[in-house]
PDB file of C-alpha atoms and ligand atoms in Angstrom:
ATOM      1  CA  MET O 491     -83.978  17.170 179.730  1.00  0.00           C
ATOM      2  CA  GLN O 492     -84.720  19.238 182.787  1.00  0.00           C
ATOM      3  CA  ALA O 493     -81.928  19.250 185.382  1.00  0.00           C
ATOM      4  CA  SER O 494     -84.069  17.640 188.093  1.00  0.00           C
ATOM      5  CA  LEU O 495     -85.263  14.920 185.684  1.00  0.00           C
ATOM      6  CA  ALA O 496     -81.683  14.226 184.557  1.00  0.00           C
ATOM      7  CA  CYS O 497     -80.671  14.006 188.191  1.00  0.00           C
ATOM      8  CA  GLU O 498     -83.458  11.522 188.924  1.00  0.00           C
ATOM      9  CA  ALA O 499     -82.504   9.449 185.851  1.00  0.00           C
ATOM     10  CA  ALA O 500     -78.843   9.409 186.920  1.00  0.00           C
ATOM     11  CA  ARG O 501     -79.855   8.363 190.435  1.00  0.00           C
ATOM     12  CA  SER O 502     -81.902   5.453 189.157  1.00  0.00           C
ATOM     13  CA  LYS O 503     -79.068   4.312 186.827  1.00  0.00           C
ATOM     14  CA  LEU O 504     -76.592   4.447 189.706  1.00  0.00           C
ATOM     15  CA  GLU O 505     -78.985   2.308 191.727  1.00  0.00           C
ATOM     16  CA  HIS O 506     -79.442  -0.116 188.827  1.00  0.00           C
ATOM     17  CA  LEU O 507     -75.650  -0.479 188.611  1.00  0.00           C
ATOM     18  CA  GLY O 508     -75.407  -1.091 192.363  1.00  0.00           C
ATOM     19  CA  LEU O 509     -73.503   2.145 192.986  1.00  0.00           C
ATOM     20  CA  LEU O 510     -75.537   2.989 196.062  1.00  0.00           C
ATOM     21  CA  VAL O 511     -73.006   5.255 197.747  1.00  0.00           C
ATOM     22  CA  ALA O 512     -72.743   7.330 194.565  1.00  0.00           C
ATOM     23  CA  ARG O 513     -76.555   7.386 194.325  1.00  0.00           C
ATOM     24  CA  ASP O 514     -76.866   8.774 197.849  1.00  0.00           C
ATOM     25  CA  ALA O 515     -74.008  11.246 197.325  1.00  0.00           C
ATOM     26  CA  LEU O 516     -75.279  12.612 194.002  1.00  0.00           C
ATOM     27  CA  ASP O 517     -77.151  15.628 195.393  1.00  0.00           C
ATOM     28  CA  ASN O 518     -74.234  16.570 197.612  1.00  0.00           C
ATOM     29  CA  VAL O 519     -71.719  16.294 194.801  1.00  0.00           C
ATOM     30  CA  LEU O 520     -73.918  18.394 192.506  1.00  0.00           C
ATOM     31  CA  GLU O 521     -74.120  21.020 195.237  1.00  0.00           C
ATOM     32  CA  ILE O 522     -70.318  20.990 195.573  1.00  0.00           C
ATOM     33  CA  VAL O 523     -70.049  21.332 191.775  1.00  0.00           C
ATOM     34  CA  ARG O 524     -72.115  24.519 191.974  1.00  0.00           C
ATOM     35  CA  LEU O 525     -70.277  25.936 194.981  1.00  0.00           C
ATOM     36  CA  GLU O 526     -66.748  25.110 193.838  1.00  0.00           C
ATOM     37  CA  ASP O 527     -67.342  25.449 190.107  1.00  0.00           C
ATOM     38  CA  LEU O 528     -65.964  21.963 189.377  1.00  0.00           C
ATOM     39  CA  SER O 529     -65.530  20.538 185.866  1.00  0.00           C
ATOM     40  CA  VAL O 530     -67.573  17.494 184.785  1.00  0.00           C
ATOM     41  CA  ALA O 531     -64.445  15.312 185.075  1.00  0.00           C
ATOM     42  CA  GLU O 532     -63.785  16.564 188.605  1.00  0.00           C
ATOM     43  CA  ALA O 533     -67.393  15.940 189.594  1.00  0.00           C
ATOM     44  CA  LEU O 534     -67.287  12.386 188.207  1.00  0.00           C
ATOM     45  CA  ASP O 535     -64.027  11.774 190.010  1.00  0.00           C
ATOM     46  CA  ARG O 536     -65.568  12.944 193.327  1.00  0.00           C
ATOM     47  CA  LEU O 537     -68.673  10.804 192.883  1.00  0.00           C
ATOM     48  CA  LEU O 538     -66.923   7.620 191.789  1.00  0.00           C
ATOM     49  CA  GLY O 539     -64.141   8.200 194.340  1.00  0.00           C
ATOM     50  CA  MET O 540     -66.751   8.072 197.130  1.00  0.00           C
ATOM     51  CA  GLU O 541     -68.120   4.782 195.805  1.00  0.00           C
ATOM     52  CA  ALA O 542     -64.632   3.294 195.398  1.00  0.00           C
ATOM     53  CA  HIS O 543     -63.630   4.385 198.903  1.00  0.00           C
ATOM     54  CA  ALA O 544     -66.748   2.873 200.482  1.00  0.00           C
ATOM     55  CA  ARG O 545     -66.211  -0.381 198.578  1.00  0.00           C
ATOM     56  CA  HIS O 546     -62.603  -0.594 199.707  1.00  0.00           C
ATOM     57  CA  GLU O 547     -63.664  -0.028 203.326  1.00  0.00           C
ATOM     58  CA  ARG O 548     -66.274  -2.785 203.031  1.00  0.00           C
ATOM     59  CA  THR O 549     -63.751  -5.180 201.492  1.00  0.00           C
ATOM     60  CA  VAL O 550     -61.264  -4.423 204.270  1.00  0.00           C
ATOM     61  CA  GLU O 551     -63.925  -5.018 206.934  1.00  0.00           C
ATOM     62  CA  THR O 552     -65.052  -8.316 205.382  1.00  0.00           C
ATOM     63  CA  ASN O 553     -61.463  -9.466 204.895  1.00  0.00           C
ATOM     64  CA  MET O 554     -60.596  -8.499 208.459  1.00  0.00           C
ATOM     65  CA  LYS O 555     -63.349 -10.770 209.785  1.00  0.00           C
ATOM     66  CA  PHE O 556     -62.371 -13.583 207.419  1.00  0.00           C
ATOM     67  CA  ALA O 557     -58.689 -13.405 208.434  1.00  0.00           C
ATOM     68  CA  GLY O 558     -59.328 -14.533 212.034  1.00  0.00           C
ATOM     69  CA  LEU O 559     -56.390 -12.632 213.514  1.00  0.00           C
ATOM     70  CA  PRO O 560     -55.700 -13.382 217.203  1.00  0.00           C
ATOM     71  CA  TYR O 561     -55.215  -9.648 217.878  1.00  0.00           C
ATOM     72  CA  ARG O 562     -54.534  -6.417 216.011  1.00  0.00           C
ATOM     73  CA  ARG O 563     -50.974  -5.192 216.390  1.00  0.00           C
ATOM     74  CA  THR O 564     -49.340  -3.057 213.737  1.00  0.00           C
ATOM     75  CA  LEU O 565     -45.722  -2.987 212.582  1.00  0.00           C
ATOM     76  CA  GLU O 566     -45.592   0.588 213.887  1.00  0.00           C
ATOM     77  CA  GLU O 567     -46.433  -0.709 217.377  1.00  0.00           C
ATOM     78  CA  TYR O 568     -43.430  -3.040 217.345  1.00  0.00           C
ATOM     79  CA  ASP O 569     -40.574  -1.727 219.475  1.00  0.00           C
ATOM     80  CA  PHE O 570     -37.515  -2.436 217.316  1.00  0.00           C
ATOM     81  CA  GLY O 571     -35.255  -0.966 219.994  1.00  0.00           C
ATOM     82  CA  ALA O 572     -36.185  -3.873 222.254  1.00  0.00           C
ATOM     83  CA  GLN O 573     -34.993  -6.385 219.667  1.00  0.00           C
ATOM     84  CA  PRO O 574     -31.554  -5.299 218.415  1.00  0.00           C
ATOM     85  CA  GLY O 575     -30.963  -8.734 216.861  1.00  0.00           C
ATOM     86  CA  LEU O 576     -33.758  -8.129 214.358  1.00  0.00           C
ATOM     87  CA  ASP O 577     -32.623  -6.733 211.011  1.00  0.00           C
ATOM     88  CA  ARG O 578     -34.591  -3.499 210.627  1.00  0.00           C
ATOM     89  CA  GLU O 579     -33.734  -3.212 206.939  1.00  0.00           C
ATOM     90  CA  VAL O 580     -35.339  -6.575 206.199  1.00  0.00           C
ATOM     91  CA  MET O 581     -38.473  -5.535 208.079  1.00  0.00           C
ATOM     92  CA  ASP O 582     -38.570  -2.226 206.182  1.00  0.00           C
ATOM     93  CA  ARG O 583     -38.268  -4.175 202.931  1.00  0.00           C
ATOM     94  CA  LEU O 584     -41.055  -6.550 203.978  1.00  0.00           C
ATOM     95  CA  SER O 585     -43.314  -3.674 204.969  1.00  0.00           C
ATOM     96  CA  THR O 586     -43.324  -2.455 201.345  1.00  0.00           C
ATOM     97  CA  MET O 587     -45.379  -5.665 200.810  1.00  0.00           C
ATOM     98  CA  ARG O 588     -43.522  -6.475 197.591  1.00  0.00           C
ATOM     99  CA  PHE O 589     -43.151 -10.036 198.860  1.00  0.00           C
ATOM    100  CA  MET O 590     -46.887 -10.465 198.225  1.00  0.00           C
ATOM    101  CA  ALA O 591     -46.629  -9.699 194.510  1.00  0.00           C
ATOM    102  CA  GLU O 592     -43.469 -11.781 194.214  1.00  0.00           C
ATOM    103  CA  GLY O 593     -44.955 -14.816 195.983  1.00  0.00           C
ATOM    104  CA  VAL O 594     -42.131 -14.856 198.526  1.00  0.00           C
ATOM    105  CA  ASN O 595     -42.680 -16.716 201.810  1.00  0.00           C
ATOM    106  CA  VAL O 596     -41.763 -14.970 205.052  1.00  0.00           C
ATOM    107  CA  ILE O 597     -40.619 -17.092 207.955  1.00  0.00           C
ATOM    108  CA  PHE O 598     -40.106 -15.752 211.466  1.00  0.00           C
ATOM    109  CA  LEU O 599     -37.954 -17.987 213.651  1.00  0.00           C
ATOM    110  CA  GLY O 600     -37.118 -17.472 217.296  1.00  0.00           C
ATOM    111  CA  PRO O 601     -37.907 -18.309 220.913  1.00  0.00           C
ATOM    112  CA  PRO O 602     -41.284 -17.484 222.505  1.00  0.00           C
ATOM    113  CA  GLY O 603     -42.247 -13.887 223.196  1.00  0.00           C
ATOM    114  CA  VAL O 604     -39.913 -12.116 220.752  1.00  0.00           C
ATOM    115  CA  GLY O 605     -42.805 -10.843 218.629  1.00  0.00           C
ATOM    116  CA  LYS O 606     -43.048 -13.370 215.785  1.00  0.00           C
ATOM    117  CA  THR O 607     -46.844 -13.395 215.869  1.00  0.00           C
ATOM    118  CA  HIS O 608     -46.948  -9.611 216.331  1.00  0.00           C
ATOM    119  CA  LEU O 609     -44.870  -9.092 213.163  1.00  0.00           C
ATOM    120  CA  ALA O 610     -46.898 -11.693 211.221  1.00  0.00           C
ATOM    121  CA  VAL O 611     -50.106  -9.920 212.289  1.00  0.00           C
ATOM    122  CA  GLY O 612     -48.610  -6.508 211.401  1.00  0.00           C
ATOM    123  CA  LEU O 613     -47.800  -7.665 207.860  1.00  0.00           C
ATOM    124  CA  THR O 614     -51.222  -9.305 207.525  1.00  0.00           C
ATOM    125  CA  LEU O 615     -52.967  -6.071 208.558  1.00  0.00           C
ATOM    126  CA  LYS O 616     -51.027  -4.244 205.853  1.00  0.00           C
ATOM    127  CA  ALA O 617     -52.051  -6.852 203.277  1.00  0.00           C
ATOM    128  CA  ILE O 618     -55.698  -6.525 204.305  1.00  0.00           C
ATOM    129  CA  GLU O 619     -55.524  -2.718 204.205  1.00  0.00           C
ATOM    130  CA  ALA O 620     -54.234  -3.037 200.652  1.00  0.00           C
ATOM    131  CA  GLY O 621     -57.400  -4.989 199.778  1.00  0.00           C
ATOM    132  CA  HIS O 622     -55.970  -8.529 199.912  1.00  0.00           C
ATOM    133  CA  LYS O 623     -57.674 -11.527 201.430  1.00  0.00           C
ATOM    134  CA  ALA O 624     -55.653 -13.183 204.184  1.00  0.00           C
ATOM    135  CA  TYR O 625     -56.207 -16.154 206.494  1.00  0.00           C
ATOM    136  CA  PHE O 626     -54.506 -16.709 209.837  1.00  0.00           C
ATOM    137  CA  THR O 627     -54.324 -20.029 211.654  1.00  0.00           C
ATOM    138  CA  THR O 628     -52.088 -21.624 214.239  1.00  0.00           C
ATOM    139  CA  MET O 629     -50.647 -25.048 213.502  1.00  0.00           C
ATOM    140  CA  SER O 630     -52.600 -26.677 216.356  1.00  0.00           C
ATOM    141  CA  ASP O 631     -55.777 -25.077 215.031  1.00  0.00           C
ATOM    142  CA  LEU O 632     -54.966 -26.357 211.556  1.00  0.00           C
ATOM    143  CA  VAL O 633     -54.557 -29.895 212.903  1.00  0.00           C
ATOM    144  CA  ARG O 634     -57.948 -29.589 214.596  1.00  0.00           C
ATOM    145  CA  LYS O 635     -59.506 -28.286 211.369  1.00  0.00           C
ATOM    146  CA  TYR O 636     -57.841 -31.103 209.437  1.00  0.00           C
ATOM    147  CA  HIS O 637     -59.423 -33.800 211.626  1.00  0.00           C
ATOM    148  CA  GLU O 638     -62.825 -32.128 211.528  1.00  0.00           C
ATOM    149  CA  ALA O 639     -62.679 -31.906 207.715  1.00  0.00           C
ATOM    150  CA  ALA O 640     -61.411 -35.488 207.401  1.00  0.00           C
ATOM    151  CA  ARG O 641     -64.352 -36.726 209.487  1.00  0.00           C
ATOM    152  CA  GLN O 642     -66.781 -34.872 207.239  1.00  0.00           C
ATOM    153  CA  ASP O 643     -65.000 -35.910 204.050  1.00  0.00           C
ATOM    154  CA  ARG O 644     -64.300 -32.240 203.275  1.00  0.00           C
ATOM    155  CA  LEU O 645     -60.521 -32.102 203.032  1.00  0.00           C
ATOM    156  CA  GLY O 646     -60.696 -30.713 199.482  1.00  0.00           C
ATOM    157  CA  ARG O 647     -62.780 -27.813 200.732  1.00  0.00           C
ATOM    158  CA  LEU O 648     -60.338 -27.088 203.575  1.00  0.00           C
ATOM    159  CA  LEU O 649     -57.429 -27.191 201.145  1.00  0.00           C
ATOM    160  CA  GLY O 650     -59.326 -24.683 198.977  1.00  0.00           C
ATOM    161  CA  ILE O 651     -59.820 -22.333 201.937  1.00  0.00           C
ATOM    162  CA  LEU O 652     -56.091 -22.451 202.652  1.00  0.00           C
ATOM    163  CA  ALA O 653     -55.011 -22.239 199.001  1.00  0.00           C
ATOM    164  CA  ARG O 654     -57.194 -19.336 197.862  1.00  0.00           C
ATOM    165  CA  PRO O 655     -56.377 -16.293 200.058  1.00  0.00           C
ATOM    166  CA  ALA O 656     -53.665 -14.001 198.744  1.00  0.00           C
ATOM    167  CA  LEU O 657     -51.849 -14.506 202.060  1.00  0.00           C
ATOM    168  CA  LEU O 658     -51.848 -17.460 204.458  1.00  0.00           C
ATOM    169  CA  VAL O 659     -50.328 -17.244 207.941  1.00  0.00           C
ATOM    170  CA  LEU O 660     -49.356 -20.445 209.736  1.00  0.00           C
ATOM    171  CA  ASP O 661     -48.472 -19.494 213.284  1.00  0.00           C
ATOM    172  CA  GLU O 662     -46.652 -21.548 215.923  1.00  0.00           C
ATOM    173  CA  ILE O 663     -45.238 -24.371 213.859  1.00  0.00           C
ATOM    174  CA  GLY O 664     -43.133 -26.498 216.133  1.00  0.00           C
ATOM    175  CA  TYR O 665     -45.258 -26.988 219.233  1.00  0.00           C
ATOM    176  CA  THR O 666     -47.401 -29.677 217.619  1.00  0.00           C
ATOM    177  CA  GLN O 667     -45.722 -32.831 216.380  1.00  0.00           C
ATOM    178  CA  LEU O 668     -47.503 -33.988 213.227  1.00  0.00           C
ATOM    179  CA  GLU O 669     -48.656 -37.516 212.455  1.00  0.00           C
ATOM    180  CA  ARG O 670     -48.243 -38.715 208.867  1.00  0.00           C
ATOM    181  CA  PRO O 671     -51.705 -37.681 207.494  1.00  0.00           C
ATOM    182  CA  GLU O 672     -51.429 -34.261 209.167  1.00  0.00           C
ATOM    183  CA  GLY O 673     -47.909 -33.800 207.796  1.00  0.00           C
ATOM    184  CA  SER O 674     -49.089 -34.799 204.302  1.00  0.00           C
ATOM    185  CA  PHE O 675     -51.875 -32.257 204.507  1.00  0.00           C
ATOM    186  CA  LEU O 676     -49.442 -29.506 205.567  1.00  0.00           C
ATOM    187  CA  PHE O 677     -47.244 -30.517 202.637  1.00  0.00           C
ATOM    188  CA  ASP O 678     -50.244 -30.250 200.254  1.00  0.00           C
ATOM    189  CA  VAL O 679     -51.063 -26.766 201.562  1.00  0.00           C
ATOM    190  CA  ILE O 680     -47.493 -25.574 201.098  1.00  0.00           C
ATOM    191  CA  ALA O 681     -47.115 -27.292 197.704  1.00  0.00           C
ATOM    192  CA  VAL O 682     -50.336 -25.882 196.251  1.00  0.00           C
ATOM    193  CA  ARG O 683     -49.479 -22.355 197.371  1.00  0.00           C
ATOM    194  CA  TYR O 684     -45.985 -22.787 195.977  1.00  0.00           C
ATOM    195  CA  GLN O 685     -47.431 -23.833 192.595  1.00  0.00           C
ATOM    196  CA  ARG O 686     -49.715 -20.798 192.566  1.00  0.00           C
ATOM    197  CA  GLN O 687     -46.919 -18.508 193.753  1.00  0.00           C
ATOM    198  CA  LYS O 688     -49.006 -17.354 196.693  1.00  0.00           C
ATOM    199  CA  PRO O 689     -47.089 -16.297 199.786  1.00  0.00           C
ATOM    200  CA  LEU O 690     -47.166 -17.744 203.267  1.00  0.00           C
ATOM    201  CA  ILE O 691     -46.086 -16.216 206.533  1.00  0.00           C
ATOM    202  CA  LEU O 692     -44.859 -18.794 208.975  1.00  0.00           C
ATOM    203  CA  THR O 693     -43.690 -18.547 212.557  1.00  0.00           C
ATOM    204  CA  SER O 694     -41.784 -21.187 214.462  1.00  0.00           C
ATOM    205  CA  ASN O 695     -39.804 -21.627 217.640  1.00  0.00           C
ATOM    206  CA  LYS O 696     -37.750 -24.290 215.860  1.00  0.00           C
ATOM    207  CA  SER O 697     -34.755 -23.575 213.621  1.00  0.00           C
ATOM    208  CA  TRP O 698     -34.695 -25.282 210.199  1.00  0.00           C
ATOM    209  CA  GLY O 699     -32.379 -28.017 211.411  1.00  0.00           C
ATOM    210  CA  ARG O 700     -35.028 -29.125 213.896  1.00  0.00           C
ATOM    211  CA  TRP O 701     -38.038 -29.272 211.550  1.00  0.00           C
ATOM    212  CA  GLY O 702     -37.460 -33.006 211.263  1.00  0.00           C
ATOM    213  CA  GLU O 703     -38.763 -33.199 214.853  1.00  0.00           C
ATOM    214  CA  ILE O 704     -42.135 -31.772 213.769  1.00  0.00           C
ATOM    215  CA  LEU O 705     -42.754 -33.839 210.637  1.00  0.00           C
ATOM    216  CA  PRO O 706     -43.113 -37.629 210.462  1.00  0.00           C
ATOM    217  CA  ASP O 707     -40.062 -38.390 208.278  1.00  0.00           C
ATOM    218  CA  ASN O 708     -36.981 -36.880 206.656  1.00  0.00           C
ATOM    219  CA  ILE O 709     -38.212 -37.232 203.070  1.00  0.00           C
ATOM    220  CA  MET O 710     -41.356 -35.254 203.828  1.00  0.00           C
ATOM    221  CA  THR O 711     -39.316 -32.671 205.748  1.00  0.00           C
ATOM    222  CA  ALA O 712     -36.907 -32.219 202.828  1.00  0.00           C
ATOM    223  CA  ALA O 713     -39.729 -31.952 200.254  1.00  0.00           C
ATOM    224  CA  LEU O 714     -41.632 -29.458 202.375  1.00  0.00           C
ATOM    225  CA  LEU O 715     -38.610 -27.268 203.090  1.00  0.00           C
ATOM    226  CA  ASP O 716     -37.679 -27.384 199.400  1.00  0.00           C
ATOM    227  CA  ARG O 717     -40.968 -25.746 198.409  1.00  0.00           C
ATOM    228  CA  LEU O 718     -41.124 -23.464 201.389  1.00  0.00           C
ATOM    229  CA  LEU O 719     -37.623 -22.041 201.083  1.00  0.00           C
ATOM    230  CA  HIS O 720     -37.284 -21.773 197.300  1.00  0.00           C
ATOM    231  CA  ARG O 721     -38.688 -18.231 197.322  1.00  0.00           C
ATOM    232  CA  SER O 722     -38.423 -17.066 200.913  1.00  0.00           C
ATOM    233  CA  ILE O 723     -37.069 -14.631 203.436  1.00  0.00           C
ATOM    234  CA  THR O 724     -36.199 -15.968 206.870  1.00  0.00           C
ATOM    235  CA  VAL O 725     -36.140 -13.527 209.741  1.00  0.00           C
ATOM    236  CA  ASN O 726     -34.330 -14.877 212.757  1.00  0.00           C
ATOM    237  CA  ILE O 727     -35.190 -13.115 215.998  1.00  0.00           C
ATOM    238  CA  GLN O 728     -32.638 -14.119 218.559  1.00  0.00           C
ATOM    239  CA  GLY O 729     -33.511 -11.809 221.418  1.00  0.00           C
ATOM    240  CA  GLU O 730     -35.252 -12.087 224.715  1.00  0.00           C
ATOM    241  CA  SER O 731     -39.022 -12.306 225.308  1.00  0.00           C
ATOM    242  CA  TYR O 732     -40.504  -8.790 225.274  1.00  0.00           C
ATOM    243  CA  ARG O 733     -42.618  -9.383 228.366  1.00  0.00           C
ATOM    244  CA  LEU O 734     -39.680 -10.823 230.323  1.00  0.00           C
ATOM    245  CA  ARG O 735     -37.629  -7.809 229.289  1.00  0.00           C
ATOM    246  CA  GLU O 736     -40.369  -5.476 230.539  1.00  0.00           C
ATOM    247  CA  HIS O 737     -40.592  -7.396 233.826  1.00  0.00           C
ATOM    248  CA  ARG O 738     -36.820  -7.297 234.165  1.00  0.00           C
ATOM    249  CA  LYS O 739     -36.836  -3.535 233.658  1.00  0.00           C
ATOM    250  CA  LEU O 740     -39.332  -3.269 236.524  1.00  0.00           C
ATOM    251  CA  GLY O 741     -37.008  -5.403 238.666  1.00  0.00           C
ATOM    252  CA  LEU O 742     -39.585  -8.194 238.949  1.00  0.00           C
ATOM    253  CA  ILE O 743     -37.139 -10.873 237.785  1.00  0.00           C
ATOM    254  CA  PRO O 744     -33.330 -11.092 238.034  1.00  0.00           C
ATOM    255  CA  GLU O 745     -30.878  -9.927 235.345  1.00  0.00           C
ATOM    256  CA  LEU O 746     -30.158 -12.401 232.536  1.00  0.00           C
ATOM    257  CA  ASP O 747     -26.763 -13.895 231.825  1.00  0.00           C
ATOM    258  CA  PRO O 748     -25.948 -12.505 228.314  1.00  0.00           C
ATOM    259  CA  GLU O 749     -24.255 -15.817 227.406  1.00  0.00           C
ATOM    260  CA  SER O 750     -27.604 -17.597 227.558  1.00  0.00           C
ATOM    261  CA  GLU O 751     -29.281 -15.241 225.064  1.00  0.00           C
ATOM    262  CA  GLY O 752     -29.692 -15.957 221.350  1.00  0.00           C
ATOM    263  CA  ARG O 753     -30.683 -19.597 221.464  1.00  0.00           C
ATOM    264  CA  ASN O 754     -31.432 -19.725 217.748  1.00  0.00           C
ATOM    265  CA  THR O 755     -28.024 -19.472 216.110  1.00  0.00           C
ATOM    266  CA  GLU O 756     -28.746 -21.038 212.740  1.00  0.00           C
ATOM    267  CA  LYS O 757     -27.598 -19.018 209.709  1.00  0.00           C
ATOM    268  CA  ASN O 758     -30.303 -18.236 207.175  1.00  0.00           C
ATOM    269  CA  SER O 759     -30.989 -16.203 204.069  1.00  0.00           C
ATOM    270  CA  VAL O 760     -31.266 -13.182 206.310  1.00  0.00           C
ATOM    271  CA  THR O 761     -28.538 -13.092 208.893  1.00  0.00           C
ATOM    272  CA  PRO O 762     -29.394 -10.891 211.856  1.00  0.00           C
ATOM    273  CA  LYS O 763     -26.992  -8.661 213.672  1.00  0.00           C
ATOM    274  CA  PRO O 764     -25.775 -10.223 216.910  1.00  0.00           C
ATOM    275  CA  ALA O 765     -28.068  -9.481 219.825  1.00  0.00           C
ATOM    276  CA  LYS O 766     -26.639  -7.039 222.344  1.00  0.00           C
ATOM    277  CA  PRO O 767     -27.067  -7.755 226.040  1.00  0.00           C
ATOM    278  CA  SER O 768     -30.222  -5.909 226.987  1.00  0.00           C
ATOM    279  CA  HIS O 769     -29.118  -4.071 230.119  1.00  0.00           C
TER     280      HIS O 769
HETATM  281  P1  LIG Y1308     -44.069 -14.793 219.790  1.00  0.00           P
HETATM  282  O1  LIG Y1308     -45.062 -15.022 218.712  1.00  0.00           O
HETATM  283  O2  LIG Y1308     -42.677 -14.599 219.280  1.00  0.00           O
HETATM  284  O3  LIG Y1308     -44.117 -15.843 220.857  1.00  0.00           O
HETATM  285  P2  LIG Y1308     -45.726 -12.487 220.332  1.00  0.00           P
HETATM  286  O4  LIG Y1308     -45.705 -11.828 219.002  1.00  0.00           O
HETATM  287  O5  LIG Y1308     -46.964 -13.222 220.688  1.00  0.00           O
HETATM  288  O6  LIG Y1308     -44.446 -13.418 220.511  1.00  0.00           O
HETATM  289  O7  LIG Y1308     -45.428 -11.396 221.430  1.00  0.00           O
HETATM  290  C1  LIG Y1308     -45.887 -11.531 222.776  1.00  0.00           C
HETATM  291  C2  LIG Y1308     -46.437 -10.186 223.232  1.00  0.00           C
HETATM  292  O8  LIG Y1308     -45.356  -9.258 223.334  1.00  0.00           O
HETATM  293  C3  LIG Y1308     -47.417  -9.571 222.256  1.00  0.00           C
HETATM  294  O9  LIG Y1308     -48.384  -8.879 223.006  1.00  0.00           O
HETATM  295  C4  LIG Y1308     -46.570  -8.619 221.425  1.00  0.00           C
HETATM  296  O10 LIG Y1308     -47.328  -7.541 220.935  1.00  0.00           O
HETATM  297  C5  LIG Y1308     -45.551  -8.175 222.449  1.00  0.00           C
HETATM  298  N1  LIG Y1308     -44.233  -7.879 221.850  1.00  0.00           N
HETATM  299  C6  LIG Y1308     -43.269  -8.772 221.570  1.00  0.00           C
HETATM  300  N2  LIG Y1308     -42.166  -8.158 221.084  1.00  0.00           N
HETATM  301  C7  LIG Y1308     -42.466  -6.847 221.032  1.00  0.00           C
HETATM  302  C8  LIG Y1308     -41.747  -5.675 220.622  1.00  0.00           C
HETATM  303  N3  LIG Y1308     -40.468  -5.741 220.197  1.00  0.00           N
HETATM  304  N4  LIG Y1308     -42.390  -4.477 220.687  1.00  0.00           N
HETATM  305  C9  LIG Y1308     -43.657  -4.405 221.160  1.00  0.00           C
HETATM  306  N5  LIG Y1308     -44.390  -5.462 221.579  1.00  0.00           N
HETATM  307  C10 LIG Y1308     -43.804  -6.673 221.520  1.00  0.00           C
HETATM  308 MG1  LIG Y1309     -46.544 -16.434 218.667  1.00  0.00          MG
END
């Protein structure tokens, strides 16, 4: 077959297979083959590499929209120096993303403003970059979604949405006290993900001992924590709010008494280093 006919035939097969990026890049790649004297294997690798790269980018973009993140902050943007109570080694271990493959839950506990959501978002961005589907929701948002779904008789569908993504983030557990049906639904979400060994990232201002205050009864609390903590890493952040610290540095608010720092003193699977006074 003539070279131009073969090229046309290849283009139409690429189109038939839905490899549209490769179809459009074919002429360019053939030109590069001539200029750089590439082997057939190298040329195929270039062509299919372009298609694979474009697909990955599209997946990441779609998954980014689906995730519903409140903002985009990376782990690299987190100032670890500002939070000496946070175990850097644990964060380094988490940022390898092995917890995803192992179905390990990650729980950030600590007072407001210490960067729990920032770190949860940072890990989620990494998961999405790696091609995973993730879904982010706050607890109050989940309660709202629960009631909407219950009204429309679509709780099964909502449970599916929360069960399917490779990673689910439940942010701000602890501000909303749950009624029995809401608590049961949260239990179902956690139980189904536990069964499927799919990880959760959770953030809360409440230490484990106080989760009974969020859920309607002790039996439900115990059953929920049992599933949640079986395969989990808890990261306690005991420091001061980042924004307050910044304001303090600018002299906008008075110095803090070091004795009043580190409100969350509960010991967990990951024990942080004691927080140093920040001045
Ligand atoms: P939390 O969820 O613990 O209440 P956030 O993650 O929402 O706190 O943090 C509040 C704001 O402060 C965010 O804009 C976050 O990016 C920023 N922030 C918090 N801690 C740090 C930090 N150590 N380095 C950089 N930014 C931080
Ligand atoms: Mg938060």
